[in-house]
Amino acid sequence: MAVNGNFNDCINSFSDEVQTTVEDILQNSDRDYLMEIPDDSLFNNGNIQFKNLLDDIDLDYKLSPDDNATDQVKSQIENHNTNIANKCKEFVVTSTFLNVINSRVQVFVESDMAEEAKFFNAIALILDFEVSLFLNVDPIFKQVYYDSISKITKQLFLISTAVIEKFWSYLETRVPIILKKLYQNTPSERMSLLEMCNHLTDNLIVKNKEGQRDSYKKDSFNDRFQARVRFFITSILNFEDNTGLNKYFHVSDRASSSIQTKDPYLEDLLEIQKLFNNPLQYLKRENQKKLRVLVGKVEKVSKELLIQENIFRSSHPSWDQFLILPPKSEAEKDYLTEKFSKSSYVPENYFISLFQENDRKQQAEDAQMLNEIMRKPVARMQCIQSIYVVAHFFSELSVKNKNQFLSSIHAPPNIKHFVDGVLPDDIVSSFGNVKKDIMHTLRATDPHWLFLLQHLTISEKNWWSWLTYGKNSKTNKSFFFDKNLTSDDIHNTEDTFKSIYPYKDKKYFNTFVTPQVTRKMKIQRGLSQIERADVFSINDSKFEIDTIDNELSQTTDVNNRNELLEKKSLLTWRVLREQRSSDWLKATQALRAKAVSDQERNADNETKEDDSEGIAKSQKRTLTESVDDDSPEEKKIRLDEQINSENSDDVSEKDPQNHVISEANDASADSDGENHDAVDVDIK
């Protein structure tokens, strides 16, 4: 086996080519490549030169088979030589780019971070050059890219958070490129990205002697960068990805704060924070005695919080969750944006007394501040919700409940519950009572919130089922296997449901509970139906009303006349309604004028009727007075004549035609002298 070649010369020649390509682009352009994705054509010349250099590599670390070797041995030697050549090529290329990056960072630091824009532009172009080489030259440049960004982040993180945060903008803008052209969801890629991101986030966490996170020793000003790192890795990895995670990865395990106060309620409130931070710690047998003490404190705090919540909700009822608030005005949006842009988010209650120990004045101030915080309904709701979640967690960890859970997800016998510890029945019962008390109180005061808490625990149980077994019992595949639905899957599912629940179109079959609802549900609905609705025209309706008036003046048929009047009334009502909806005051002016004229006409008619009635009464009164002056016989005759005249007037009013006939009969009777019986009787 012969050994020859020079790695150092190869790395130097490749480094010179990378530096030349980057400098040429920087000199010919003034764009900000940290935030902009360059065109791939900028690296065409560099790709050609790099490909030629790769072809010219002469690093002879190959084995030569003997002449008497078998074909199998020759094949094995050939495969070995191919692997060695690829490894050598990958080593040269990786060393080349790491060498270029180290030199750029070294110059940047030695110059006291001068020409910052040029430095970040050069780093961005180097990484984009690696992507172009991967797409156009050789696949080995993918791992080179991941190694390069890991190296850059570690070096810049040592300088300052501001520097690494500025470089992080490059990775955020390249997420579409990474997802579409680089990332293929292989274990090596996931491990490379997680190793880079975990290194950045873990260095911002400080732990105490017990291994718990101490939030007071953490630089909270770096929380923004830590969140950006988490958003980046979350946007690339799948939701169900658990690479490098154990089943307890979701535990916060923070050190809980404590202050000295004479109020037992506040002391218990701070003490139960230990359960919220790391509930799994108290599942160990040596900690179950502490858990019994904490259960009593949880019951006391929960009882006090529920009493305060009940008193508060008696005067402040719960809000309507279906209420849609109107959108805010632009001025209000600008005001709120400016107001909250200056405020900084603090995730926990940071007490002053914890930074300087044995200060009673600061301890008292912190206790007063905590008491005022817990008077707020939002803080009280957060604490009740935390107690409810922890109580639900511990109440599910008895042997009986764990077996029921495993049977509900159809887990095979070899699968164990994801929580190893088991609690005694008395502790489980105590947490169950706390959970019931919270549900009983919220059912009366705030049912919407109770609905949210119940579904939160249901979602948590589904999460447990995925952590414990993670497979569908029917298909034996992951819950998230083939999560992207195709059109064929949707049609097949639709056909399946149609066969299970067929639509009944019989005459008297109630598809939707009752016949009335069934008929209404068959009516076509939707925005398309509204768009096709006819638009009511006022001018056309007025023209149609005039046409109906002309027909009414000409028709004599009673039925046709009634139909026309009904149609006119409907059109008039629709016209008035449309006019009122557009301009209510203008539309009602005509109606008011007409109403006033009708009232005046009715008033004149009533006045005339009153005058006629007054004249008739005065005539009757005069006649009565004259009768009083006459003799009794004359009075009787005059009264009979008056009664006869009134009767004749009534008859004439009722039927003028009969009145004429009666007058004719009276005249003929007078001429014959046969109609004087009434007068004769009166005289007698």
XYZ file of C-alpha atoms in Angstrom:
684
model
C 0.000 0.000 0.000
C 1.465 3.317 -1.063
C 0.923 6.565 0.848
C 1.374 9.949 -0.833
C -0.255 13.358 -1.172
C -0.368 16.400 1.089
C -3.522 17.301 3.057
C -2.225 20.713 3.959
C -1.701 21.728 0.344
C -5.190 20.562 -0.610
C -6.805 22.477 2.251
C -4.888 25.646 1.400
C -5.835 25.491 -2.271
C -9.505 24.979 -1.404
C -9.391 27.792 1.164
C -7.951 30.201 -1.372
C -10.765 29.372 -3.792
C -13.432 29.987 -1.121
C -11.879 33.309 -0.121
C -11.612 34.406 -3.756
C -15.241 33.555 -4.524
C -16.547 35.387 -1.449
C -14.386 38.481 -1.975
C -15.436 38.795 -5.621
C -19.113 38.819 -4.644
C -18.546 41.329 -1.827
C -16.682 43.742 -4.096
C -19.311 43.648 -6.835
C -22.365 44.019 -4.596
C -23.465 46.091 -1.595
C -26.490 43.997 -0.602
C -27.133 42.699 2.912
C -26.748 38.944 2.448
C -27.418 38.335 6.124
C -31.105 39.069 5.534
C -31.351 38.353 1.780
C -30.929 35.055 -0.031
C -28.418 35.484 -2.899
C -28.988 34.121 -6.380
C -27.366 30.740 -6.934
C -25.819 31.996 -10.182
C -23.315 34.061 -8.152
C -21.512 30.842 -7.246
C -21.334 29.324 -10.745
C -17.647 30.120 -11.225
C -16.793 28.923 -7.718
C -18.690 25.668 -8.272
C -16.724 24.966 -11.441
C -13.374 25.660 -9.771
C -14.305 23.587 -6.741
C -15.357 20.642 -8.890
C -12.043 20.745 -10.734
C -10.135 20.807 -7.450
C -12.101 17.838 -6.134
C -11.319 15.880 -9.270
C -7.626 16.738 -8.974
C -7.265 15.529 -5.383
C -4.495 12.946 -5.279
C -4.527 11.416 -1.803
C -3.542 7.837 -2.425
C -4.568 5.879 0.656
C -5.798 2.951 -1.340
C -5.153 -0.759 -1.013
C -3.976 -2.731 -4.023
C -5.192 -6.340 -4.301
C -2.783 -9.121 -5.176
C -2.952 -10.824 -8.517
C -3.984 -14.103 -6.919
C -6.866 -12.543 -4.901
C -10.387 -13.796 -5.450
C -13.188 -11.698 -6.881
C -14.817 -11.347 -3.461
C -11.607 -9.987 -1.948
C -11.155 -7.597 -4.860
C -14.737 -6.333 -4.402
C -14.180 -5.753 -0.688
C -10.931 -3.877 -1.351
C -12.652 -1.716 -3.969
C -15.458 -0.793 -1.561
C -12.888 0.010 1.111
C -10.946 2.277 -1.232
C -14.155 4.086 -2.230
C -15.062 4.733 1.411
C -11.546 5.950 2.193
C -11.606 8.325 -0.788
C -14.977 9.770 0.294
C -13.793 10.208 3.874
C -10.623 11.951 2.722
C -12.597 14.233 0.440
C -15.059 15.062 3.238
C -12.205 15.749 5.653
C -10.496 18.103 3.221
C -13.678 20.023 2.432
C -14.760 20.275 6.087
C -11.326 21.425 7.172
C -11.295 23.965 4.359
C -14.479 25.743 5.399
C -13.689 25.542 9.119
C -10.306 27.078 8.369
C -11.921 29.923 6.409
C -14.492 30.548 9.168
C -11.829 30.535 11.897
C -9.719 33.040 10.014
C -12.709 35.363 9.476
C -13.752 35.191 13.133
C -10.184 35.748 14.320
C -9.798 38.874 12.191
C -13.187 40.131 13.391
C -12.269 39.717 17.067
C -8.762 41.167 16.701
C -10.155 44.254 14.962
C -12.408 44.849 17.972
C -15.477 43.922 15.883
C -14.815 46.561 13.241
C -16.570 46.260 9.874
C -19.329 44.188 11.413
C -21.542 44.342 8.314
C -18.762 43.030 6.059
C -18.010 40.190 8.481
C -21.616 38.967 8.626
C -21.973 39.314 4.848
C -18.876 37.159 4.354
C -20.077 34.488 6.805
C -23.497 34.387 5.112
C -21.909 34.010 1.655
C -19.611 31.211 2.871
C -22.588 29.229 4.168
C -24.648 29.906 1.031
C -21.659 28.768 -1.053
C -21.772 25.450 0.819
C -25.468 25.082 -0.024
C -24.728 25.769 -3.701
C -21.913 23.180 -3.666
C -24.290 20.626 -2.147
C -26.922 21.253 -4.827
C -24.577 21.415 -7.820
C -21.335 19.575 -7.004
C -21.343 16.901 -4.288
C -23.767 15.694 -1.547
C -20.997 15.628 1.074
C -21.404 19.396 1.513
C -24.653 18.910 3.471
C -22.832 17.700 6.570
C -20.198 20.366 5.965
C -22.960 22.985 6.182
C -24.259 21.634 9.506
C -20.734 21.481 10.933
C -20.051 25.042 9.793
C -23.122 26.614 11.413
C -22.396 24.689 14.619
C -18.826 26.005 14.646
C -19.893 29.594 13.933
C -22.589 29.660 16.629
C -20.228 28.334 19.284
C -17.570 30.913 18.454
C -19.942 33.881 18.229
C -21.772 32.841 21.405
C -18.507 33.252 23.320
C -18.223 36.872 22.132
C -21.643 38.160 23.246
C -25.336 37.419 23.011
C -25.839 40.448 20.759
C -23.390 39.092 18.168
C -24.875 35.589 18.039
C -28.379 37.083 17.997
C -27.497 39.098 14.905
C -26.106 36.027 13.154
C -29.258 34.103 14.101
C -31.177 36.274 11.661
C -29.300 34.457 8.887
C -30.599 31.055 10.024
C -34.142 32.384 10.390
C -34.160 33.709 6.821
C -32.700 30.416 5.493
C -35.354 28.157 7.068
C -37.240 27.758 3.726
C -33.967 26.838 1.962
C -33.080 24.330 4.683
C -36.501 22.673 4.600
C -36.844 22.533 0.808
C -33.305 21.788 -0.350
C -31.214 20.470 2.566
C -33.179 18.846 5.353
C -34.341 15.255 4.768
C -35.270 14.331 8.368
C -32.434 11.845 8.834
C -31.179 11.030 12.370
C -27.760 12.568 11.672
C -29.355 15.859 10.588
C -31.636 15.969 13.615
C -28.741 15.248 15.959
C -26.612 17.976 14.352
C -29.325 20.624 14.706
C -30.218 19.598 18.261
C -26.570 19.583 19.312
C -26.160 23.135 18.029
C -29.362 24.504 19.601
C -29.038 22.670 22.936
C -25.533 24.041 23.366
C -26.889 27.587 23.053
C -29.905 27.185 25.341
C -28.210 25.106 28.049
C -25.458 27.666 28.521
C -28.103 30.217 29.541
C -29.352 27.979 32.386
C -27.750 28.019 35.842
C -28.371 25.152 38.281
C -27.912 24.929 42.032
C -26.156 22.213 44.013
C -29.218 19.951 43.848
C -29.273 20.107 40.067
C -32.373 22.317 39.898
C -32.638 25.374 37.710
C -32.187 28.629 39.569
C -34.142 31.330 37.761
C -32.625 34.080 39.913
C -29.136 33.331 38.616
C -30.228 33.280 35.015
C -29.670 36.266 32.778
C -33.279 36.965 31.832
C -32.200 39.476 29.186
C -31.156 36.499 27.060
C -34.671 35.035 27.109
C -35.425 36.595 23.750
C -32.512 34.854 22.063
C -33.360 31.596 23.815
C -36.905 31.821 22.466
C -35.612 32.484 18.930
C -33.440 29.361 19.120
C -36.415 27.282 20.202
C -38.618 28.712 17.463
C -35.961 27.856 14.888
C -35.582 24.219 15.904
C -39.368 23.842 16.293
C -39.961 25.095 12.755
C -37.644 22.407 11.357
C -38.304 19.313 13.476
C -41.615 17.486 13.320
C -44.052 17.807 16.189
C -43.730 14.140 17.190
C -39.931 14.113 16.951
C -38.402 12.874 20.229
C -34.783 12.545 19.133
C -32.471 12.552 22.139
C -35.326 12.994 24.635
C -36.291 10.774 27.534
C -39.832 10.426 28.863
C -39.268 13.102 31.543
C -38.079 15.832 29.173
C -41.081 18.060 29.927
C -40.179 18.524 33.634
C -39.165 22.069 34.496
C -37.335 21.207 37.750
C -36.832 24.796 38.908
C -35.831 25.740 42.435
C -38.871 27.290 44.119
C -38.489 30.588 45.933
C -39.414 31.104 49.591
C -39.770 34.197 51.762
C -40.240 34.564 55.513
C -43.691 35.799 56.451
C -46.156 35.416 59.313
C -49.020 34.679 56.929
C -49.437 30.851 56.729
C -51.471 31.188 53.531
C -48.597 32.855 51.664
C -46.082 30.377 53.080
C -48.168 27.433 51.870
C -48.668 29.128 48.519
C -44.920 29.344 47.953
C -44.307 25.876 49.349
C -46.627 24.106 46.913
C -44.667 25.606 44.024
C -42.348 22.624 44.479
C -45.125 20.373 43.205
C -45.594 22.545 40.146
C -41.885 22.606 39.294
C -41.135 18.882 39.585
C -44.048 16.627 40.577
C -42.150 13.457 39.633
C -39.635 14.075 42.407
C -42.266 13.259 45.045
C -43.110 9.873 43.547
C -40.001 8.390 45.106
C -40.567 6.484 48.327
C -38.182 8.668 50.324
C -40.172 11.791 49.337
C -43.717 10.498 49.925
C -43.656 11.765 53.508
C -43.012 15.280 52.173
C -45.806 14.746 49.656
C -48.293 14.015 52.455
C -47.399 17.342 54.058
C -47.754 19.141 50.732
C -51.167 17.549 50.113
C -52.511 19.207 53.256
C -51.100 22.557 52.170
C -52.599 22.133 48.699
C -56.021 21.506 50.263
C -55.766 24.641 52.432
C -54.582 26.879 49.593
C -57.182 25.481 47.202
C -59.979 26.045 49.714
C -58.913 29.658 50.306
C -58.565 30.371 46.582
C -61.985 28.901 45.799
C -63.606 31.006 48.536
C -62.030 34.163 47.099
C -63.021 33.149 43.577
C -66.613 32.495 44.657
C -66.845 35.909 46.334
C -65.347 37.628 43.303
C -67.638 35.881 40.800
C -70.737 36.747 42.834
C -70.186 40.412 41.948
C -68.281 39.859 38.667
C -69.945 37.105 36.614
C -67.862 35.178 34.123
C -67.527 36.589 30.637
C -69.192 35.213 27.548
C -66.669 33.111 25.659
C -68.656 33.511 22.433
C -68.613 37.317 22.588
C -66.746 38.847 19.650
C -65.328 42.229 20.567
C -65.300 44.952 17.915
C -61.906 45.646 16.316
C -59.797 48.338 17.900
C -59.220 51.620 16.134
C -55.866 52.472 14.607
C -55.208 55.125 17.248
C -55.850 52.636 20.042
C -53.606 50.043 18.365
C -50.770 52.555 18.099
C -51.221 53.542 21.738
C -51.176 49.939 22.984
C -48.172 49.084 20.803
C -46.179 51.968 22.228
C -47.337 51.196 25.762
C -46.351 47.522 25.833
C -43.228 47.833 23.692
C -41.362 49.288 26.656
C -42.500 46.638 29.155
C -40.387 43.510 29.624
C -41.854 40.085 30.302
C -40.840 38.362 33.550
C -41.990 34.727 33.713
C -41.871 34.362 37.514
C -42.283 36.416 40.681
C -38.840 37.819 41.329
C -38.551 38.859 44.979
C -36.008 41.429 46.086
C -35.278 39.658 49.369
C -33.884 36.588 47.602
C -30.948 38.562 46.230
C -30.000 39.954 49.662
C -30.567 37.509 52.500
C -31.706 38.284 56.068
C -33.368 41.584 55.207
C -36.663 41.669 57.133
C -37.849 44.879 55.486
C -37.495 43.425 52.009
C -39.100 40.178 53.185
C -42.142 42.157 54.366
C -42.297 44.096 51.088
C -42.169 40.868 49.090
C -44.922 39.310 51.206
C -47.111 42.378 50.673
C -46.427 42.281 46.934
C -47.334 38.579 46.747
C -50.540 39.194 48.677
C -51.542 41.953 46.253
C -50.729 39.718 43.288
C -52.974 36.924 44.574
C -55.879 39.353 44.940
C -55.930 39.745 41.172
C -58.354 37.334 39.464
C -55.853 36.402 36.737
C -53.177 35.294 39.226
C -55.784 33.418 41.240
C -56.998 31.606 38.125
C -53.439 30.625 37.205
C -52.866 29.130 40.645
C -56.185 27.242 40.614
C -55.398 25.870 37.176
C -51.941 24.690 38.308
C -53.466 22.973 41.345
C -56.090 21.307 39.151
C -53.482 19.946 36.713
C -51.218 18.637 39.504
C -54.180 17.104 41.353
C -55.296 15.372 38.163
C -51.759 14.080 37.596
C -51.378 12.554 41.073
C -54.947 11.203 41.145
C -54.168 9.114 38.049
C -51.118 7.380 39.555
C -52.729 4.679 41.665
C -52.315 1.062 40.582
C -55.982 0.808 39.621
C -56.015 3.979 37.524
C -52.770 3.095 35.766
C -54.110 -0.325 34.758
C -57.327 1.261 33.478
C -55.297 3.734 31.438
C -53.170 1.002 29.839
C -56.250 -1.018 28.948
C -57.950 2.059 27.445
C -55.111 2.547 24.925
C -54.976 -1.220 24.187
C -51.319 -1.431 25.153
C -49.750 -4.908 25.043
C -48.698 -6.553 28.353
C -45.031 -5.699 27.887
C -45.770 -1.934 27.840
C -45.491 -0.122 31.160
C -46.943 3.199 32.252
C -44.699 6.128 31.373
C -44.571 7.115 35.078
C -42.710 4.517 37.094
C -43.752 5.595 40.591
C -46.979 4.593 42.349
C -48.731 6.577 45.089
C -50.621 5.210 48.104
C -54.404 5.283 47.936
C -54.804 7.890 50.693
C -52.685 10.457 48.817
C -54.495 9.706 45.554
C -57.834 10.136 47.326
C -56.758 13.507 48.785
C -55.770 14.854 45.380
C -59.009 13.489 43.930
C -61.002 15.441 46.530
C -59.123 18.639 45.645
C -59.972 18.093 41.992
C -63.669 17.492 42.801
C -63.881 20.648 44.937
C -62.458 22.748 42.119
C -64.888 21.244 39.606
C -67.866 21.734 41.952
C -67.046 25.405 42.571
C -66.293 26.276 38.947
C -69.422 24.524 37.694
C -71.467 27.129 39.583
C -69.250 30.193 39.053
C -67.510 29.767 35.691
C -68.609 26.762 33.571
C -66.620 27.960 30.539
C -63.384 27.775 32.472
C -64.304 24.346 33.837
C -64.897 23.193 30.266
C -61.390 24.370 29.367
C -59.786 22.577 32.335
C -61.583 19.325 31.603
C -60.471 19.311 27.979
C -56.960 20.256 29.059
C -56.767 17.080 31.141
C -58.216 15.064 28.259
C -55.499 16.404 25.956
C -52.892 15.614 28.607
C -54.159 12.039 28.780
C -53.824 11.727 25.005
C -50.269 12.995 25.357
C -49.620 10.314 27.984
C -50.944 7.651 25.655
C -48.505 8.754 22.959
C -45.577 8.749 25.399
C -46.546 5.342 26.789
C -47.377 3.418 23.644
C -47.526 5.866 20.756
C -49.250 3.511 18.344
C -52.714 2.884 17.080
C -53.920 -0.464 18.387
C -55.702 -1.267 15.108
C -52.947 -0.405 12.623
C -49.963 -0.781 15.006
C -48.564 2.440 13.547
C -47.626 5.727 15.156
C -50.412 8.202 15.844
C -48.703 10.633 13.471
C -47.863 8.117 10.754
C -48.824 9.390 7.279
C -50.379 12.499 8.750
C -50.597 14.224 5.344
C -54.005 13.398 3.897
C -54.467 12.961 0.171
C -57.642 13.589 -1.791
C -58.167 9.825 -2.111
C -58.062 9.423 1.666
C -60.667 12.134 2.093
C -63.001 10.596 -0.510
C -62.601 7.121 0.991
C -63.417 8.413 4.456
C -66.437 10.261 3.101
C -67.710 7.131 1.353
C -67.184 5.108 4.516
C -69.259 7.489 6.600
C -71.973 7.556 3.952
C -72.248 3.785 4.133
C -72.378 3.867 7.937
C -74.838 6.754 8.179
C -76.779 6.823 4.883
C -78.965 9.784 4.081
C -82.658 8.868 4.270
C -84.890 10.630 1.767
C -88.180 8.892 2.558
C -91.247 11.060 2.853
C -91.854 10.746 6.593
C -88.380 9.775 7.805
C -86.927 12.311 10.224
C -83.315 12.596 9.180
C -82.709 15.471 11.601
C -84.697 14.599 14.749
C -88.019 16.244 13.818
C -89.890 16.776 10.533
C -89.648 20.554 10.853
C -85.878 20.510 11.340
C -85.513 17.985 8.528
C -87.346 20.252 6.094
C -85.259 23.243 7.125
C -82.000 21.344 6.799
C -82.858 20.363 3.228
C -82.961 24.030 2.240
C -79.805 25.071 0.445
C -77.699 27.530 2.410
C -74.438 29.340 2.034
C -72.896 32.545 0.736
C -73.464 31.436 -2.835
C -77.208 31.482 -2.242
C -77.013 34.986 -0.799
C -75.013 36.237 -3.759
C -77.664 34.957 -6.182
C -80.534 36.641 -4.312
C -82.511 39.278 -6.268
C -81.820 42.921 -5.478
C -84.987 44.857 -4.625
C -85.497 47.953 -6.811
C -87.567 50.842 -5.454
C -88.136 52.460 -8.856
C -89.385 49.221 -10.436
C -91.714 48.650 -7.495
C -93.166 52.173 -7.726
C -93.776 51.684 -11.446
C -95.536 48.391 -10.691
C -97.702 50.130 -8.045
C -98.805 52.725 -10.626
C -99.655 49.899 -13.040
C -101.775 48.237 -10.356
C -103.622 51.543 -9.724
C -104.524 51.726 -13.415
C -105.789 48.151 -13.371
C -107.857 48.865 -10.244
C -109.570 51.794 -11.943
C -110.537 49.591 -14.893
C -111.451 46.259 -13.300
C -114.907 45.338 -11.962
C -114.192 41.770 -10.861
C -114.223 41.547 -7.046
C -111.716 38.662 -6.785
C -109.280 40.265 -9.186
C -109.628 43.552 -7.328
C -108.773 41.922 -3.977
C -105.666 40.259 -5.443
C -104.482 43.559 -6.897
C -105.038 45.356 -3.587
C -103.080 42.691 -1.715
C -100.219 42.881 -4.203
C -100.183 46.680 -3.978
C -100.136 46.557 -0.184
C -97.169 44.160 -0.197
C -95.194 46.253 -2.681
C -95.930 49.450 -0.763
C -94.691 47.859 2.457
C -91.481 46.640 0.814
C -90.835 50.085 -0.721
C -91.333 51.801 2.626
C -89.090 49.290 4.381
C -86.317 49.773 1.805
C -86.605 53.560 2.076
C -86.476 53.428 5.871
C -83.385 51.236 5.808
C -81.491 53.722 3.602
C -82.813 57.071 4.891
C -85.268 56.719 7.739
C -86.013 60.417 8.326
C -86.620 61.224 4.668
C -88.835 58.165 4.200
C -91.030 58.965 7.189
C -91.614 62.632 6.276
C -94.218 61.750 3.628
C -95.949 59.365 5.997
C -96.069 61.976 8.733
C -97.551 64.597 6.376
C -100.195 62.149 5.197
C -100.994 61.138 8.761
C -101.434 64.798 9.782
C -103.764 65.505 6.815
C -105.844 62.415 7.670
C -106.127 63.557 11.280
C -107.301 67.030 10.184
C -109.884 65.483 7.824
C -111.199 63.217 10.568
C -111.385 66.154 12.965
C -113.491 68.173 10.462
C -115.895 65.251 9.994
C -116.293 64.838 13.728
C -117.002 68.582 14.092
C -119.734 68.447 11.428
C -121.356 65.438 13.078
C -121.337 67.192 16.438
C -122.990 70.288 14.893
C -125.771 68.255 13.252
C -126.453 66.397 16.474
C -126.642 69.723 18.372
C -129.202 71.152 15.899
C -131.368 68.050 16.167
C -131.299 68.157 19.950
C -132.237 71.883 20.012
C -135.216 71.278 17.679
C -136.406 68.431 19.851
C -136.066 70.602 22.964
C -138.161 73.418 21.327
C -140.867 70.970 20.321
C -141.051 69.577 23.822
C -141.411 73.026 25.320
C -144.282 73.864 22.945
C -146.035 70.639 23.833
C -145.846 71.509 27.518
C -147.843 74.682 26.849
C -150.718 72.838 25.048
C -153.619 70.858 26.548
C -153.145 67.171 27.366
C -155.039 66.016 24.265
C -153.003 68.290 22.002
C -149.800 67.078 23.653
C -150.747 63.518 22.902
C -151.564 64.279 19.274
C -148.302 66.167 18.790
C -146.284 63.415 20.441
C -147.864 60.846 18.116
C -147.070 62.991 15.127
C -143.471 63.399 16.325
C -143.079 59.656 16.839
C -144.530 58.952 13.393
C -142.188 61.459 11.802
C -139.151 59.966 13.571
C -140.166 56.483 12.510
C -140.585 57.634 8.960
C -137.135 59.253 9.108
C -135.603 56.019 10.372
C -137.267 54.052 7.642
C -136.108 56.495 5.033
C -132.557 56.307 6.305
C -132.629 52.534 6.255
C -134.318 52.178 2.859
C -135.120 55.297 0.862
C -136.946 53.246 -1.755
C -139.411 51.808 0.767
C -139.891 55.301 2.167
C -141.067 56.550 -1.204
C -143.494 53.630 -1.521
C -144.915 54.267 1.971
C -145.486 57.942 1.155
C -147.396 56.940 -1.960
C -149.583 54.548 0.020
C -150.301 57.232 2.598
C -151.379 59.627 -0.105
C -153.759 57.112 -1.699
C -155.170 56.191 1.682
C -155.906 59.823 2.484
C -157.765 60.255 -0.756
C -160.068 57.304 0.019
C -160.660 58.348 3.618
C -159.756 54.925 5.008
C -156.682 55.647 7.061
C -157.803 57.680 10.077
C -158.034 54.915 12.651
C -155.042 56.066 14.668
C -156.340 59.630 14.888
C -159.836 58.456 15.827
C -158.453 56.229 18.526
C -156.361 59.030 19.896
C -159.336 61.386 19.988
C -161.549 58.857 21.748
